[in-house]
Tab-separated table of C-alpha atoms and ligand atoms in Angstrom:
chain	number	residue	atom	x	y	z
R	1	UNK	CA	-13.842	-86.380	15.939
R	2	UNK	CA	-12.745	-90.229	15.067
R	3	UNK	CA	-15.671	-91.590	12.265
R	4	UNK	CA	-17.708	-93.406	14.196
R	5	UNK	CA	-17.962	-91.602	17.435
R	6	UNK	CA	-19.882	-88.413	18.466
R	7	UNK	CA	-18.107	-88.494	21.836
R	8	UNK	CA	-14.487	-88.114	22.885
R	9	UNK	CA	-13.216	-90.582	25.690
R	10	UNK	CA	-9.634	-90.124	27.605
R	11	UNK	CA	-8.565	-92.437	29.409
R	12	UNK	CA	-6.722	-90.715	32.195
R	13	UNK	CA	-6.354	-93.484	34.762
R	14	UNK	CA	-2.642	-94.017	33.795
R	15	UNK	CA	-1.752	-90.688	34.631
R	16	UNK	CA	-4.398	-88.816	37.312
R	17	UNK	CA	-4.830	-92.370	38.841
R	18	UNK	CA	-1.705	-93.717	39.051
R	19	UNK	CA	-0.021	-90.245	40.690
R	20	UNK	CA	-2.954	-90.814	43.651
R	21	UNK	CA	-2.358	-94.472	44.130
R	22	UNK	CA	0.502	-95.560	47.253
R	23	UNK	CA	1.292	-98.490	45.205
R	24	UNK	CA	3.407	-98.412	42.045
R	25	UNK	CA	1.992	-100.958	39.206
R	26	UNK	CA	4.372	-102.669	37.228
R	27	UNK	CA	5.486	-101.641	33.878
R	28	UNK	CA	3.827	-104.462	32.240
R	29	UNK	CA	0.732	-104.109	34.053
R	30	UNK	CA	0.602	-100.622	32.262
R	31	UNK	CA	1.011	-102.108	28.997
R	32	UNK	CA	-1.365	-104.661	29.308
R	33	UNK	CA	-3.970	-101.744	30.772
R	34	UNK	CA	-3.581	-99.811	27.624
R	35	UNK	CA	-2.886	-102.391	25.131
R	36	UNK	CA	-6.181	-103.536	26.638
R	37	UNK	CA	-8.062	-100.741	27.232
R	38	UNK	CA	-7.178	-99.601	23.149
R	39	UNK	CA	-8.472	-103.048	22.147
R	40	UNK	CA	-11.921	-102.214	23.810
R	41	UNK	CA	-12.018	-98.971	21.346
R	42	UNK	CA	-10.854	-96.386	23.918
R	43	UNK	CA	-8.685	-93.976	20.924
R	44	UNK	CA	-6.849	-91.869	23.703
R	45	UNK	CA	-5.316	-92.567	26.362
R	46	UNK	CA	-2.873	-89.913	28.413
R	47	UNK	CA	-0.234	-93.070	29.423
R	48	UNK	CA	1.809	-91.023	32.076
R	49	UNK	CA	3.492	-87.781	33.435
R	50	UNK	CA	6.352	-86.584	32.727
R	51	UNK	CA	7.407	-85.609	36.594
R	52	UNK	CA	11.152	-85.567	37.827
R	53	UNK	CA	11.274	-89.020	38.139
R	54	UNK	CA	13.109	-89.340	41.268
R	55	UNK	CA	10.386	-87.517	42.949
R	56	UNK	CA	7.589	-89.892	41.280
R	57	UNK	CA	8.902	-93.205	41.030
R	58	UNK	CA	5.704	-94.302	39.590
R	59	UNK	CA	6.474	-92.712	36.311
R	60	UNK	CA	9.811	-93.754	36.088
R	61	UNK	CA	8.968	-95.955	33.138
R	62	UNK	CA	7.257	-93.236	30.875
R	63	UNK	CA	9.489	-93.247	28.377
R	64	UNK	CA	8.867	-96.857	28.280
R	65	UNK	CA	5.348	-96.940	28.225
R	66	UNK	CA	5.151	-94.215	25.761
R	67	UNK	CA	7.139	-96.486	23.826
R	68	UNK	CA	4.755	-99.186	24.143
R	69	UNK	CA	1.832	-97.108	23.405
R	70	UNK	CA	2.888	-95.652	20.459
R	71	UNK	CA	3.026	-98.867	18.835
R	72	UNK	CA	-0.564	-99.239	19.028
R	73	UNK	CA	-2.358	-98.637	15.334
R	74	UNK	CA	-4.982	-95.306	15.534
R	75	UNK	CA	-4.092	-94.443	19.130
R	76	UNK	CA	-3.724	-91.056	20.453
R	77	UNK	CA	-0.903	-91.389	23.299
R	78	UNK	CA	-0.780	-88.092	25.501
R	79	UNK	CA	1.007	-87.614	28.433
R	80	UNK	CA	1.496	-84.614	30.946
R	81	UNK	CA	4.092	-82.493	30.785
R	82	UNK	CA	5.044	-80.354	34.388
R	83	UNK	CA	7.645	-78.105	32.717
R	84	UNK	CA	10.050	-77.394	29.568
R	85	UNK	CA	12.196	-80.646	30.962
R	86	UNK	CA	9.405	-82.478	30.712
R	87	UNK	CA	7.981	-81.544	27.528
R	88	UNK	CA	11.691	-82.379	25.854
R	89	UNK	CA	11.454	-85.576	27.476
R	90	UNK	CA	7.805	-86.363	26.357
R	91	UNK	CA	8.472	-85.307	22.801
R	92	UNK	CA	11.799	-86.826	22.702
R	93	UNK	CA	9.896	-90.221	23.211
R	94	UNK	CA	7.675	-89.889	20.426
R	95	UNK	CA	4.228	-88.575	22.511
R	96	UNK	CA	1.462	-87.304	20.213
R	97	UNK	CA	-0.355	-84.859	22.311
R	98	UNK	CA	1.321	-83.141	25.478
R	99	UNK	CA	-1.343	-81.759	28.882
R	100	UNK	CA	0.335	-78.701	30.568
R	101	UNK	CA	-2.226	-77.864	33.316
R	102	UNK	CA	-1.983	-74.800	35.170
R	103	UNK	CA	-4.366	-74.121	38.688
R	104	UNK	CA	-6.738	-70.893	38.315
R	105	UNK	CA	-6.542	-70.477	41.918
R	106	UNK	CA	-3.379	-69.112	43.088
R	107	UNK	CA	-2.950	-70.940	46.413
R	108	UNK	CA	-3.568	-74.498	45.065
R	109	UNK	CA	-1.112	-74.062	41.913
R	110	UNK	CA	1.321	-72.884	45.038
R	111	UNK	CA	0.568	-75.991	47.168
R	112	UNK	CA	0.825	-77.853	44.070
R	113	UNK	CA	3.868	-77.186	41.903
R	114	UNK	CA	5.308	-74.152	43.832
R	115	UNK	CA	4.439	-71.499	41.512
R	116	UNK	CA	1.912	-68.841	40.569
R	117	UNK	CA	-0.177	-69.086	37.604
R	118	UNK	CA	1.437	-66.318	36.170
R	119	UNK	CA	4.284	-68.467	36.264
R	120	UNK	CA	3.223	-71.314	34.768
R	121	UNK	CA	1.801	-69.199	31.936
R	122	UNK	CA	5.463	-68.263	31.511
R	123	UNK	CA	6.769	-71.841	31.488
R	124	UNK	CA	3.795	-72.823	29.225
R	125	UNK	CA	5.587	-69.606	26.633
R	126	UNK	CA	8.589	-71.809	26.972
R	127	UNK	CA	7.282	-75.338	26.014
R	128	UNK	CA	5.374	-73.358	22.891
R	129	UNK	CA	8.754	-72.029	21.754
R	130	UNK	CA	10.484	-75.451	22.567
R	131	UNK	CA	7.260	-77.165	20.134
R	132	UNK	CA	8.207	-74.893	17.142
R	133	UNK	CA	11.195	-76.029	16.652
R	134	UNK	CA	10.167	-79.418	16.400
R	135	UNK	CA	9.789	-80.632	12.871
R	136	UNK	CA	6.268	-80.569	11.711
R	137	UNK	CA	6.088	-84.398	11.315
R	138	UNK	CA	7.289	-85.155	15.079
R	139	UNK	CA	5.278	-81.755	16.662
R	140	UNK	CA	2.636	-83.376	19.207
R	141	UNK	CA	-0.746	-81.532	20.021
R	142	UNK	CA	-0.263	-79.121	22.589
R	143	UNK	CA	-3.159	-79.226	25.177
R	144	UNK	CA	-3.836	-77.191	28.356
R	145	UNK	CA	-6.083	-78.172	31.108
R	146	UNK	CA	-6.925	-75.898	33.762
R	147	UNK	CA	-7.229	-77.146	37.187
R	148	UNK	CA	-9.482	-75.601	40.041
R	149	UNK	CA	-12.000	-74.412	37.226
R	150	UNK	CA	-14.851	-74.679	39.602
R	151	UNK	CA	-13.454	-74.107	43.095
R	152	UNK	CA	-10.318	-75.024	45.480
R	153	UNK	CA	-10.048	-76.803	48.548
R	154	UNK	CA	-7.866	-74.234	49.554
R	155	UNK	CA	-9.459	-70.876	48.058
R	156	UNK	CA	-13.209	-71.902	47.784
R	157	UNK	CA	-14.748	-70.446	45.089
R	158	UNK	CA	-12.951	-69.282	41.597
R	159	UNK	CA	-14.080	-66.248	39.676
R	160	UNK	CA	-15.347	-67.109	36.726
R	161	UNK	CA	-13.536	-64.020	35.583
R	162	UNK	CA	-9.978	-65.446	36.179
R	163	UNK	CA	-10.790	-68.775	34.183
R	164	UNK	CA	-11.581	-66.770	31.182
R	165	UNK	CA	-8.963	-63.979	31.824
R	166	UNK	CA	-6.145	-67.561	31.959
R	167	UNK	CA	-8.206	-69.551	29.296
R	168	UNK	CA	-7.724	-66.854	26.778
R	169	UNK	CA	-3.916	-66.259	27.727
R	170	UNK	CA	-2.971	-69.226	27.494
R	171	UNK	CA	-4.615	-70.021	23.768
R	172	UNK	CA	-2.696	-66.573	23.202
R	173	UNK	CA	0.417	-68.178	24.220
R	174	UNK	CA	0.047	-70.937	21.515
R	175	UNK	CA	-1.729	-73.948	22.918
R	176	UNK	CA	-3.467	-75.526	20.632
R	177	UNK	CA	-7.104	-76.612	23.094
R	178	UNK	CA	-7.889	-76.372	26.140
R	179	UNK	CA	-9.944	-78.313	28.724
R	180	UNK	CA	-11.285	-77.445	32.293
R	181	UNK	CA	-11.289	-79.525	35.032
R	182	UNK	CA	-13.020	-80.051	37.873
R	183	UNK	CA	-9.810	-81.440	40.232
R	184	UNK	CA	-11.223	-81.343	43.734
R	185	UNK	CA	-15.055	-82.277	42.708
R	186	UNK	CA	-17.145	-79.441	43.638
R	187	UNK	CA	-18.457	-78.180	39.706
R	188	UNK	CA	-22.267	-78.639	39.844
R	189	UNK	CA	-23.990	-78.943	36.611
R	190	UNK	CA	-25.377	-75.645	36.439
R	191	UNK	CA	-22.444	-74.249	37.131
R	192	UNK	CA	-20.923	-76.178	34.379
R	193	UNK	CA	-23.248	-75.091	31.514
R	194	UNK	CA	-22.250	-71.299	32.843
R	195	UNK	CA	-18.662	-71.675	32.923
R	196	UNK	CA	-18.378	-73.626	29.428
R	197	UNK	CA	-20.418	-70.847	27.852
R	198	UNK	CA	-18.257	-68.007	29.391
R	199	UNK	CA	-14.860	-69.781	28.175
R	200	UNK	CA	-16.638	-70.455	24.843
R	201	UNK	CA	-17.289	-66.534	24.241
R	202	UNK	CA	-13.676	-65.917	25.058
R	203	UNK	CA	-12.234	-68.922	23.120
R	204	UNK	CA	-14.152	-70.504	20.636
R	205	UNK	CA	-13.819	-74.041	19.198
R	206	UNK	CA	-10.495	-74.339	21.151
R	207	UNK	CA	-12.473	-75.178	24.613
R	208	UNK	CA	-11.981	-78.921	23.387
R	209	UNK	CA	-12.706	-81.112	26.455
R	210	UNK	CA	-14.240	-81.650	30.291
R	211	UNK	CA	-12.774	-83.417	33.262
R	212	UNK	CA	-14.703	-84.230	36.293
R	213	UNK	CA	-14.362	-85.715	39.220
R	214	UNK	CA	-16.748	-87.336	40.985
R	215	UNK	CA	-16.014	-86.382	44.917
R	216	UNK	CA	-18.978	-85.266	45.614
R	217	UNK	CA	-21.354	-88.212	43.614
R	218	UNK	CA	-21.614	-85.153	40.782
R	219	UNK	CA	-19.719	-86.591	38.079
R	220	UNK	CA	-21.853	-87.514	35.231
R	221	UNK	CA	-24.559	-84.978	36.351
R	222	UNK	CA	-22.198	-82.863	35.181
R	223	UNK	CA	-20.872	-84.439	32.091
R	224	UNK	CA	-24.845	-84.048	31.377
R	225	UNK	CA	-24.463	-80.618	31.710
R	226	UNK	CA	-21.549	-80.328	29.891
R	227	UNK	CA	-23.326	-82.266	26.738
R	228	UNK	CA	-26.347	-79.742	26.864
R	229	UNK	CA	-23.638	-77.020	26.642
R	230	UNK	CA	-21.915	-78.709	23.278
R	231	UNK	CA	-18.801	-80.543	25.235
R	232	UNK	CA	-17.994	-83.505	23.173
R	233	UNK	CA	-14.904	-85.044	24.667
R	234	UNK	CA	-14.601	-85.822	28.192
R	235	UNK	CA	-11.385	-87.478	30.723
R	236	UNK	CA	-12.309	-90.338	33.102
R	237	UNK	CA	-10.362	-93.506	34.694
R	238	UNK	CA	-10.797	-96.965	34.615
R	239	UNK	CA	-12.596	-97.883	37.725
R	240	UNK	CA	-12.694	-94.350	39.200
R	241	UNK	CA	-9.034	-94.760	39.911
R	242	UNK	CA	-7.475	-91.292	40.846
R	243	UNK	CA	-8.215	-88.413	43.509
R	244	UNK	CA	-6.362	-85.134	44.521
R	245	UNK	CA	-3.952	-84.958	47.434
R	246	UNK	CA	-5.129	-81.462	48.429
R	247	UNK	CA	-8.751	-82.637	48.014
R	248	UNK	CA	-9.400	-84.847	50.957
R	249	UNK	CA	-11.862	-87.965	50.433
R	250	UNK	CA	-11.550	-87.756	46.675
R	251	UNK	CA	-12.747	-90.747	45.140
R	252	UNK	CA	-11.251	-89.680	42.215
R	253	UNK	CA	-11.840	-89.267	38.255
R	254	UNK	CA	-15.784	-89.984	36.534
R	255	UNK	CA	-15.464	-93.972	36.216
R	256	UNK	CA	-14.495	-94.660	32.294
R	257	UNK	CA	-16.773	-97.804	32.315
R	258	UNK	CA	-19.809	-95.761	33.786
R	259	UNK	CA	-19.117	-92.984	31.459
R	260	UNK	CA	-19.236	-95.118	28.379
R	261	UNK	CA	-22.693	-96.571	29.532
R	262	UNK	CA	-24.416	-92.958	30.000
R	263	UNK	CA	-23.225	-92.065	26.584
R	264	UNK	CA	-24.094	-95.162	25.000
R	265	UNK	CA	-27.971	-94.769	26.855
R	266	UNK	CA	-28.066	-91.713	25.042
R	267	UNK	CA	-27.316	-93.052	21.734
R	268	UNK	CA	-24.123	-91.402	21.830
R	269	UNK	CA	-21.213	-93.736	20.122
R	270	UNK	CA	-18.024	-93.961	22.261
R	271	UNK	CA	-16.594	-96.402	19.544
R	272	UNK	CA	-16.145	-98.583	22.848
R	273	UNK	CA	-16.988	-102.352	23.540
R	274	UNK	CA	-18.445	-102.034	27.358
R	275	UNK	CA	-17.838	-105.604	28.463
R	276	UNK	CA	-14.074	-105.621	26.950
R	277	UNK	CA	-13.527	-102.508	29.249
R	278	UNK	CA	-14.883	-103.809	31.906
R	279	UNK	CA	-12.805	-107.159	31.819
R	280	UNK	CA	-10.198	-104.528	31.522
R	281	UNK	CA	-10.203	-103.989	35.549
R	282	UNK	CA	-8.936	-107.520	36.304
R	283	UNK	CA	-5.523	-106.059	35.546
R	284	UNK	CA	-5.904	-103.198	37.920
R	285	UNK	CA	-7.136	-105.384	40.458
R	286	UNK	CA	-4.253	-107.570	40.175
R	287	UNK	CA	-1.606	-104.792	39.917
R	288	UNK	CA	-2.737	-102.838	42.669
R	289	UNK	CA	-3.736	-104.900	45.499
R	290	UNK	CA	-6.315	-102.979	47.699
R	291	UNK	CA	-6.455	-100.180	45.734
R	292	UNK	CA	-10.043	-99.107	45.457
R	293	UNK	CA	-11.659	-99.198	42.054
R	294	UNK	CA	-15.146	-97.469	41.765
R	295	UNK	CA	-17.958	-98.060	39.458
R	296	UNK	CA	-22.029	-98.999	39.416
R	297	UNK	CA	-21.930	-100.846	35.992
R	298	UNK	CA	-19.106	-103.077	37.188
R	299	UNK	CA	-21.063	-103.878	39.938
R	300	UNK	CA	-25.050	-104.434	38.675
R	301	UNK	CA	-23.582	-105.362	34.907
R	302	UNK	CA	-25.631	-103.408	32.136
R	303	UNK	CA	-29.726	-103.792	31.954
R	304	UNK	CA	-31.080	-106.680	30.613
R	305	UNK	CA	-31.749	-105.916	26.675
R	306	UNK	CA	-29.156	-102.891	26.869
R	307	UNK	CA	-28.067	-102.153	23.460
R	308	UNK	CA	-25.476	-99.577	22.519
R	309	UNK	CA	-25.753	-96.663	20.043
R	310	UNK	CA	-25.474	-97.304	16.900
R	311	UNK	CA	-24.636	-95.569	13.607
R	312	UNK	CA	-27.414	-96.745	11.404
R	313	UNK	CA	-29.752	-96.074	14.148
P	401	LIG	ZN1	-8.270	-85.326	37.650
């Protein structure tokens, strides 16, 4: 943890917005978003995916924008990484922490990426291999998140069971944390507290981070939950941006601005200037006309008298 937080914030809007959005925003409305968004205090942001890019077209500037990012003093620049191509490519342009996700449910990692988990537990092997042969100075953070923690749009619910049984594997295999994520928005917070605790027993310290969606007006009930269970780092997007294409009516990611205000009403510190983030949506706005952005603070602005957490307090 960063001196002077007690919470975690990713920015994932770059990445799990941008792949759900029909519009493609500019390359230098990306930089501006995180050259932005790290002004405001946000100290990670996961910039883009590292997807064939002539099947994504909106990430055919992430070598670019990693680029751009990295040039940024204190900020943690992660990006997702599909496969072993991608993870060359990421590392290649200088990324500091690289997401492999892999589904628990069989059926949406097929629909998703055409391969079993089992599978992608193999490819995952590969990109650990690939990462120790990088020298130590130029080795980035290698994270797993796994998707369809708490149920699939296809499957319905997930055994517990199989999230450990993967969770553990996968730290096995060499990745360095791991964070579970609610991708189609149907966690509820009890369920949350039960499901940390269980990968906990099996994985200790290494269950690093949560990522909710909030599809079902659940999101930061469960980041609640998650809190009361010891989570301490959590993924949202800028303005809600983001959803699931086998997840219909998504309204995607746990708004970042929201988020920050919850924590901050707890006496949390987020190390993040509320007002500067929210000016930050203007550029989304701009970039992506008619694109939906989400959000209550946004909207009603922050209670009269609101004051943040402090350290001295
Ligand atoms: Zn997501």
């Amino acid at each position: 943890m960063s001196e002077g937080r007690d919470v975690e914030i990713s920015e994932v809007g770059l990445r799990d917005g941008l792949q759900n959005t029909d519009k493609v925003m500019p390359t230098e409305a990306k930089k501006g978003w995180i050259s932005a968004e790290a002004a405001a205090g946000v100290g990670e942001i996961e910039v883009c995916s590292f997807v064939p890019p002539k099947l994504f077209p909106q990430f055919l500037d992430a070598g670019e924008i990693v680029a751009h990012a990295t040039t940024i003093p204190g900020l943690a620049v992660a990006v997702l990484v599909p496969n072993l191509k991608g993870a060359e490519r990421a590392i290649a342009a200088g990324a500091h922490k690289l997401t492999f996700t892999i589904s628990v449910s069989r059926s949406h990692s097929l629909a998703n990426v055409r391969r079993e988990p089992g599978e992608q537990l193999e490819e995952f092997r590969r990109i650990v291999e690939y990462c120790r042969t990088v020298p130590a100075g130029r080795r980035p953070i290698l994270s797993v998140g796994l998707s369809t923690v708490f149920g699939c749009t296809i499957e319905g619910p997930v055994k517990e069971s199989d999230v450990c049984r993967l969770a553990a594997a996968l730290i096995e295999a060499g990745g360095d944390d791991l964070s579970l994520a609610d991708t189609v928005g149907y966690a509820n917070p009890a369920q949350v507290k039960r499901v940390f605790k269980a990968v906990r027993r099996e994985i200790g310290a290494k269950l690093s981070a949560a990522h909710f969606h909030n599809t079902r007006g659940l999101g930061l009930a469960n980041v609640v939950a998650a809190l009361e269970v010891d989570v301490r780092a959590f993924d949202s997007s800028l303005g809600g941006l983001g959803g699931c294409p086998f997840a219909p009516g998504a309204s995607g990611n746990v708004v970042t601005e929201d988020l920050v205000f919850l924590l901050e009403s707890l006496g949390l510190r987020t190390g993040i200037d509320l007002d500067q983030l929210i000016a930050v949506r203007r550029i989304l706005s701009e970039s992506l006309p008619g694109e939906q952005l989400y959000g209550h603070l946004a909207l009603a602005g922050a209670p009269k008298g609101f004051a943040p957490a402090r350290c001295d307090a």
